[in-house]
Tab-separated table of C-alpha atoms and ligand atoms in Angstrom:
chain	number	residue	atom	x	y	z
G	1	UNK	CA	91.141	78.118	105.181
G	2	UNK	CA	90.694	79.370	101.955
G	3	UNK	CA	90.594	82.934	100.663
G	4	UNK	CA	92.649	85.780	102.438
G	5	UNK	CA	94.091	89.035	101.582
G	6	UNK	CA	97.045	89.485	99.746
G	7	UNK	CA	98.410	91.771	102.056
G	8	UNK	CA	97.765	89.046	105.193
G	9	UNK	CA	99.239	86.704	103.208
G	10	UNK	CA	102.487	88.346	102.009
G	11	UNK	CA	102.904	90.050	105.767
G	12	UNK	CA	102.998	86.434	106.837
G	13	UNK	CA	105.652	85.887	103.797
G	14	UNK	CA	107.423	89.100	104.879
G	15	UNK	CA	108.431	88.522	108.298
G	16	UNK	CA	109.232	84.824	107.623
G	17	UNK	CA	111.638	85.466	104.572
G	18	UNK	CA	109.535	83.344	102.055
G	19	UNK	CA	108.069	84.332	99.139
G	20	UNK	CA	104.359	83.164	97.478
G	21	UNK	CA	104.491	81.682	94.474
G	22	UNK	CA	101.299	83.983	91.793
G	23	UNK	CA	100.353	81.910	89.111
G	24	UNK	CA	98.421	83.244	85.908
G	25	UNK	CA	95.546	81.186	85.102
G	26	UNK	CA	93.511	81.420	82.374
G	27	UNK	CA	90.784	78.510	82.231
G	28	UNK	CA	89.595	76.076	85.070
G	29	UNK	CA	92.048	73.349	84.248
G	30	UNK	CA	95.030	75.484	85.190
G	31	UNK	CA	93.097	76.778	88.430
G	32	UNK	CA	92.375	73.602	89.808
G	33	UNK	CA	95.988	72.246	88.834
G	34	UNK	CA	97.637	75.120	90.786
G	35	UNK	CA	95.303	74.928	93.897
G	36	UNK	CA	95.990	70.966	93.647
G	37	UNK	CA	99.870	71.419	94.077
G	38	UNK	CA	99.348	74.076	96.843
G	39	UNK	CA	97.157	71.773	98.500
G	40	UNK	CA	99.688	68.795	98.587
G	41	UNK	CA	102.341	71.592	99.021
G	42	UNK	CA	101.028	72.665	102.304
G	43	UNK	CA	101.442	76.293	100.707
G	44	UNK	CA	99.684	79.185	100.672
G	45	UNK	CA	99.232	80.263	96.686
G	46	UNK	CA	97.730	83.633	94.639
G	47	UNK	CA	95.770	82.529	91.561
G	48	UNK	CA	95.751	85.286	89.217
G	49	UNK	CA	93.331	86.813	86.400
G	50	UNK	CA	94.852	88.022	83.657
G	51	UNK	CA	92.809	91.324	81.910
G	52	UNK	CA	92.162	89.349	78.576
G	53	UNK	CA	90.488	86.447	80.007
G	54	UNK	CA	88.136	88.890	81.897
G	55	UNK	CA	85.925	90.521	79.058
G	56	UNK	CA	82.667	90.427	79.163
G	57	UNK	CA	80.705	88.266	80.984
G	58	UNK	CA	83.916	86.251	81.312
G	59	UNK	CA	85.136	88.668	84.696
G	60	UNK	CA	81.859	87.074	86.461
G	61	UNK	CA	81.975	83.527	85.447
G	62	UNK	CA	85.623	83.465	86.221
G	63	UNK	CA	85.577	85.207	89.657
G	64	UNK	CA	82.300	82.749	90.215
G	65	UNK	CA	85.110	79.617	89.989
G	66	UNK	CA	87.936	81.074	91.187
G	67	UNK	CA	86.005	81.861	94.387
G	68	UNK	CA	84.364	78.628	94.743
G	69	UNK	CA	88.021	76.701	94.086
G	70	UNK	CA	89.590	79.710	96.738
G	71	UNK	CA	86.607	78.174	99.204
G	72	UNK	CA	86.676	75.005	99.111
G	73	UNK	CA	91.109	74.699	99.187
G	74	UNK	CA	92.606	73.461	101.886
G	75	UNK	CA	95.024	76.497	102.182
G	76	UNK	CA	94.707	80.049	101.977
G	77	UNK	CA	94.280	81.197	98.578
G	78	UNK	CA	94.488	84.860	97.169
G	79	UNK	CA	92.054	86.158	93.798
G	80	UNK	CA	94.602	88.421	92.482
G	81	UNK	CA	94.133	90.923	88.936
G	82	UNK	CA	97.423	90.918	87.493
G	83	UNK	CA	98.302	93.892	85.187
G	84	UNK	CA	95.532	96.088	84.546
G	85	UNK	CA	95.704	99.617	83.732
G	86	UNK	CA	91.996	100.764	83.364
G	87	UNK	CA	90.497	102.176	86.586
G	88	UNK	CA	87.245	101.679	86.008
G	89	UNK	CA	88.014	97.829	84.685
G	90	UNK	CA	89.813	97.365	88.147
G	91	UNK	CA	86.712	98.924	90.106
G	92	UNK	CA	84.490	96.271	88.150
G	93	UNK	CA	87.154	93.893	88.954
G	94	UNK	CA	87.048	94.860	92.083
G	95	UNK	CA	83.176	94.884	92.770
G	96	UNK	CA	83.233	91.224	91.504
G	97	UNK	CA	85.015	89.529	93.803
G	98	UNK	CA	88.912	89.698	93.428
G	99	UNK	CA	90.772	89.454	96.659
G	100	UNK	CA	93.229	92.048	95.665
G	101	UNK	CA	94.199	93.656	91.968
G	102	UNK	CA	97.307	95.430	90.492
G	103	UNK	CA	97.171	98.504	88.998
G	104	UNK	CA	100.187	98.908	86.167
G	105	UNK	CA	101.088	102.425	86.110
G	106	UNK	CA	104.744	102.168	85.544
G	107	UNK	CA	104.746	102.826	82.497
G	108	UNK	CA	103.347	106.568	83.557
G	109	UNK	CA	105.963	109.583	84.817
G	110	UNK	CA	106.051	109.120	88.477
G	111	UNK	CA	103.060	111.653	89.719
G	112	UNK	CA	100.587	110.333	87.356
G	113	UNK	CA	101.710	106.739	88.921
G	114	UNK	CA	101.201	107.831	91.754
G	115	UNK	CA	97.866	109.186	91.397
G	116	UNK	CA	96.623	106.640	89.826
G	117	UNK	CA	97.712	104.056	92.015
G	118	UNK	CA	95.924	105.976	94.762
G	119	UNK	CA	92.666	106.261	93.501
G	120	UNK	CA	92.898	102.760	93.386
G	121	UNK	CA	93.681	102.060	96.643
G	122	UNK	CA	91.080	104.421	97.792
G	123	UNK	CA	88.290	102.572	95.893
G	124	UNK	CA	90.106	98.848	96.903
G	125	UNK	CA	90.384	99.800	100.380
G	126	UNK	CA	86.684	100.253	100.943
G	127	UNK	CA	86.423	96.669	100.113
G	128	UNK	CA	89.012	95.672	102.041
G	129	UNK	CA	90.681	94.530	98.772
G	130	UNK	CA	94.344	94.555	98.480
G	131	UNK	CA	96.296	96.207	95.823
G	132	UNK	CA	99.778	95.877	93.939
G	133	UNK	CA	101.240	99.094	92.532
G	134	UNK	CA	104.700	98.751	90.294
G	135	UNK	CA	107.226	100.982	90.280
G	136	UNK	CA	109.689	101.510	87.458
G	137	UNK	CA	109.027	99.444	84.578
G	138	UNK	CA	109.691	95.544	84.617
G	139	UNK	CA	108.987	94.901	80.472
G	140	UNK	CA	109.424	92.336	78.242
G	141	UNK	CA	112.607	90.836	77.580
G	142	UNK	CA	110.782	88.667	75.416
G	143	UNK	CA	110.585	87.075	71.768
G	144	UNK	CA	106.517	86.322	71.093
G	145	UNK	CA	103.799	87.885	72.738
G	146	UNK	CA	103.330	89.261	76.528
G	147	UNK	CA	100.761	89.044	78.857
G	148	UNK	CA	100.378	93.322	78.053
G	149	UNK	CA	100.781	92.889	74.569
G	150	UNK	CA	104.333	94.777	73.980
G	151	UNK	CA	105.264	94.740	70.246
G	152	UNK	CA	107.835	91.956	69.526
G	153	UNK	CA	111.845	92.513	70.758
G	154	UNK	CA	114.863	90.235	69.558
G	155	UNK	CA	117.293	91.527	72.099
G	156	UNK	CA	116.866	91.778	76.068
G	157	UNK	CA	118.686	95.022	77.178
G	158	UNK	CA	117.446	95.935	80.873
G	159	UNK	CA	118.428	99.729	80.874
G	160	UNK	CA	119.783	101.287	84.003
G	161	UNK	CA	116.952	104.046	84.270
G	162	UNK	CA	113.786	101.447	84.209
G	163	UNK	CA	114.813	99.880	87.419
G	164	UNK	CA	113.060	101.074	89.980
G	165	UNK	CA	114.744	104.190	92.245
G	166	UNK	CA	115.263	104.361	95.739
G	167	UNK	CA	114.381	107.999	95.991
G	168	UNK	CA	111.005	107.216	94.668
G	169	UNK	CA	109.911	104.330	96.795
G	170	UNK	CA	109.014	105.785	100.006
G	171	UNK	CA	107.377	108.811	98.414
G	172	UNK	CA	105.034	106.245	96.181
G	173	UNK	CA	104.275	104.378	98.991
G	174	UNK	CA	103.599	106.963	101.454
G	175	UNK	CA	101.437	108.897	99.418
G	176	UNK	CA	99.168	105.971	97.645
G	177	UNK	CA	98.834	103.797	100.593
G	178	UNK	CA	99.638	100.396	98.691
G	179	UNK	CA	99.955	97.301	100.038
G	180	UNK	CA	102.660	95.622	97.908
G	181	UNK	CA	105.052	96.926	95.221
G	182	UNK	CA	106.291	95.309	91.877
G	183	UNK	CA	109.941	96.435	91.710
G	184	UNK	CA	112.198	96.568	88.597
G	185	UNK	CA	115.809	94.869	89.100
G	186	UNK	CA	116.749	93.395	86.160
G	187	UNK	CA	113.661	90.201	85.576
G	188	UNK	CA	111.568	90.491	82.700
G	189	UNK	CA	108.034	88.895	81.445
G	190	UNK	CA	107.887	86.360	78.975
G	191	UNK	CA	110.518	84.092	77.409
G	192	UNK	CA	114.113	85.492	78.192
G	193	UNK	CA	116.546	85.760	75.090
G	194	UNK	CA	119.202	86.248	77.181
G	195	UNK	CA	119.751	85.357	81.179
G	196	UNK	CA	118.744	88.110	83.076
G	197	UNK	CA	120.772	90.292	85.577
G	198	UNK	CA	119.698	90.899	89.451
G	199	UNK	CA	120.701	94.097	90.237
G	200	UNK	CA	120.846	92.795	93.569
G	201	UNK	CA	122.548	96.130	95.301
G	202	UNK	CA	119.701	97.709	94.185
G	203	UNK	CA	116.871	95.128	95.565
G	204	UNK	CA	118.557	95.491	99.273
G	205	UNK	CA	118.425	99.434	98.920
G	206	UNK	CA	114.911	99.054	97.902
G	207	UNK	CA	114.284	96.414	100.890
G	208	UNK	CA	115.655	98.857	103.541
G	209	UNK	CA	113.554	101.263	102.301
G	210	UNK	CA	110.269	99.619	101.221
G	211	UNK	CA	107.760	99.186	104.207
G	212	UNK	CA	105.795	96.700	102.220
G	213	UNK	CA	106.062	93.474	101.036
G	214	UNK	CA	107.973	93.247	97.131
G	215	UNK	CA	106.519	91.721	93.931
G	216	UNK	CA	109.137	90.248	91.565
G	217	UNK	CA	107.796	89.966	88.091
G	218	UNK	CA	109.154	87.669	85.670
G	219	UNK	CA	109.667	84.749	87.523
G	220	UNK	CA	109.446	82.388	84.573
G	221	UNK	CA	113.301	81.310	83.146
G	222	UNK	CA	115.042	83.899	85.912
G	223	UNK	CA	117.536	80.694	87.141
G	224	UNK	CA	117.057	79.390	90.724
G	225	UNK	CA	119.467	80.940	92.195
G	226	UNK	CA	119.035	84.229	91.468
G	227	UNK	CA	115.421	83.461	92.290
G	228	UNK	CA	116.251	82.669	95.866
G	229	UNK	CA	119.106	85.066	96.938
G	230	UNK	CA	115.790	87.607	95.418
G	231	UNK	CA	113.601	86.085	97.986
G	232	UNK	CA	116.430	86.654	101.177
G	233	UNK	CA	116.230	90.128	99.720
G	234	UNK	CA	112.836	90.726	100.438
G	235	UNK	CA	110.751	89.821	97.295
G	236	UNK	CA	107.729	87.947	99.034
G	237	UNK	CA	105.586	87.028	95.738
G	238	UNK	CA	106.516	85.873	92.404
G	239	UNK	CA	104.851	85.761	89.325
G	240	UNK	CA	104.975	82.900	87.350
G	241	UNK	CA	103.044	82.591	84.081
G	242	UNK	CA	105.698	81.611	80.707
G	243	UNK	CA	106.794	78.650	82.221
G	244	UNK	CA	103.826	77.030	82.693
G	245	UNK	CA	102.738	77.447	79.178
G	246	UNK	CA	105.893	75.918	78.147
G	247	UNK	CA	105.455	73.160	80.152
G	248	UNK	CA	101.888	72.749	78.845
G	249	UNK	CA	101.821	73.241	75.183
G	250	UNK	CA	105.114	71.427	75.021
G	251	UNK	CA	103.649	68.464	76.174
G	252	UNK	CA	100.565	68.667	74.412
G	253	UNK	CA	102.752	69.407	71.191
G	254	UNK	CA	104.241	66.265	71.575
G	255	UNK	CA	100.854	64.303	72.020
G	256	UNK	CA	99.323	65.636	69.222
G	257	UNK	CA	102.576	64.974	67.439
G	258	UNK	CA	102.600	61.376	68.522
G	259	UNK	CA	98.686	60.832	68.316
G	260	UNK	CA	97.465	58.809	65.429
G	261	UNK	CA	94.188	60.893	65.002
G	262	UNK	CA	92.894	64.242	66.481
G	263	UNK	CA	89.300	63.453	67.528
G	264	UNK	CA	90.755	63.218	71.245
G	265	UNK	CA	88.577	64.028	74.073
G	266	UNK	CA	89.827	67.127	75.766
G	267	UNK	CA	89.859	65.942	79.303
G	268	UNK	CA	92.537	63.203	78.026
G	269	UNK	CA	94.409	65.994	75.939
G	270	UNK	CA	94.929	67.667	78.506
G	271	UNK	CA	96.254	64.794	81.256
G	272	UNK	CA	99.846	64.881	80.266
G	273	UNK	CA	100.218	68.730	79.782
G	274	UNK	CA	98.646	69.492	82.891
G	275	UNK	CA	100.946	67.019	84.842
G	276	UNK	CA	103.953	69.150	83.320
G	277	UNK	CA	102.772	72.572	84.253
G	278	UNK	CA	101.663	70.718	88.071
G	279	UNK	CA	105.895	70.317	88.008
G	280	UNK	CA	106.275	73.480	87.212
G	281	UNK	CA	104.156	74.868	90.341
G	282	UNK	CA	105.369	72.174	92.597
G	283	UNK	CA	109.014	72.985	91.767
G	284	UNK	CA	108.526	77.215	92.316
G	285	UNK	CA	106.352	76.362	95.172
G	286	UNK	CA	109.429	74.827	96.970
G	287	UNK	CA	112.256	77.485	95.298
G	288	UNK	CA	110.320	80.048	96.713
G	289	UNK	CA	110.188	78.575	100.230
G	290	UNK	CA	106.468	78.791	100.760
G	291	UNK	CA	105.735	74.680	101.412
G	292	UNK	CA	104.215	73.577	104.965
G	293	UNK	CA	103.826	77.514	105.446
G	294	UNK	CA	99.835	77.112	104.939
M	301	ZN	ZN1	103.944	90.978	85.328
């Protein structure tokens, strides 16, 4: 089975109203938990790289795994960069393996998105590597850190204008070519301070007029509901990264808490966290509808 294209995979997703569950992993451990649950799942999954992880030397020993794991799984598997917005980092990116990469420029007025995005594609294409574009700007409703590094926020306030527009869509994706889009309706990254609000009139505009499969981002804390009425409006991947660190280093908080000294062999640190972020992916894996659809 193993690795496919993002855009056969999320085609699939499209025209059988499910979506694929994208994890962000960052070392081996969280790799080969993710493929594990897919694997029992019976579901296609999209391991993804995140830019920081990548420096270096680090882009080819990572792509050497990922591969490798993406080979030897038992269902198809996708290689996916999330976030990057440095061309010449996603050509490298590219030339090393990934399956397909997204290029971030929605933080950029709308022609320089645009233009961007489609020298991307141009370069991707060759290689018969997929690519994820985003239009209007998803952000961080976040207290801490993001995977983009946005300075710190204490309130989540989703304004009107960042979602993405209708009259934009088909222009961005007629003139770059992409194969998937990242859509702003009301989910942010990170850890939500407040729930967050589906523009859901504005997701079945966008899935009337979008031609390609959409990308929700900030799948971690949006509740399940909203999560699935998202999906049966045409959002095909999801992006899943907070939660799973929650899961983790909440557990292994607790351990280390508990834990009399802290000499501990890593491989047993890790057993207990790693079966709470495993829940994690089983439980998106079956939100999103994607089990037995490997
Ligand atoms: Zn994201």
């Amino acid at each position: 089975m193993s690795l496919v294209s993002l855009k056969e995979m999320l085609n699939d997703a499209r025209k059988n109203k499910y979506a694929v569950g994208a994890f962000d992993v960052s070392n081996l451990e969280m790799a080969l938990a993710v493929v594990e649950v897919a694997e029992k799942k019976k579901s296609p999954v999209i391991l993804m790289g995140l830019c920081l992880d990548l420096q270096g030397d680090r882009l080819d020993y990572w792509l050497y795994s990922l591969r490798k794991i993406a080979q030897k799984a038992s269902v198809p598997v996708c290689i996916h960069l999330d976030h990057a917005t440095d061309v010449e980092f996603i050509k490298k990116c590219v030339n090393a393996g990934f399956s397909s990469v997204m290029i971030d420029g929605s933080m950029l007025p709308l022609k320089e998105n645009i233009e961007k995005t489609k020298t991307v594609v141009d370069y991707a294409h060759k290689f018969d590597v997929s690519v994820e574009a985003e239009l209007g700007h998803v952000g961080d409703g976040i207290v801490g850190s993001s995977e983009i590094g946005a300075p710190k926020k204490d309130t989540f306030d989703k304004p009107e204008d960042s979602l993405t527009r209708p009259d934009e869509l088909k222009q961005f994706i007629d003139a770059t070519g992409v194969d998937c889009i990242a859509v702003a309706v009301g989910t942010a990254h990170g850890i939500y301070v407040y729930k967050p609000k589906i523009h859901f009139d504005r997701l079945k505009t966008l899935n009337e007029i979008s031609v390609v499969p959409m990308v929700m981002h900030g799948g971690s804390g949006t509740p399940d509901a909203l999560i699935k009425e998202s999906v049966q409006n045409g959002i095909c991947k999801l992006n899943i990264f907070s939660e799973m660190l929650t899961a983790f280093y909440g557990t292994m908080k607790d351990e280390l808490n508990a834990a009399e000294h802290l000499a501990i062999w890593p491989h047993n640190a890790n057993e207990k966290p790693l079966i709470a972020l495993k829940k994690v992916v089983a439980a998106k894996i079956d939100l999103v509808g994607s089990t037995n659809k490997a």
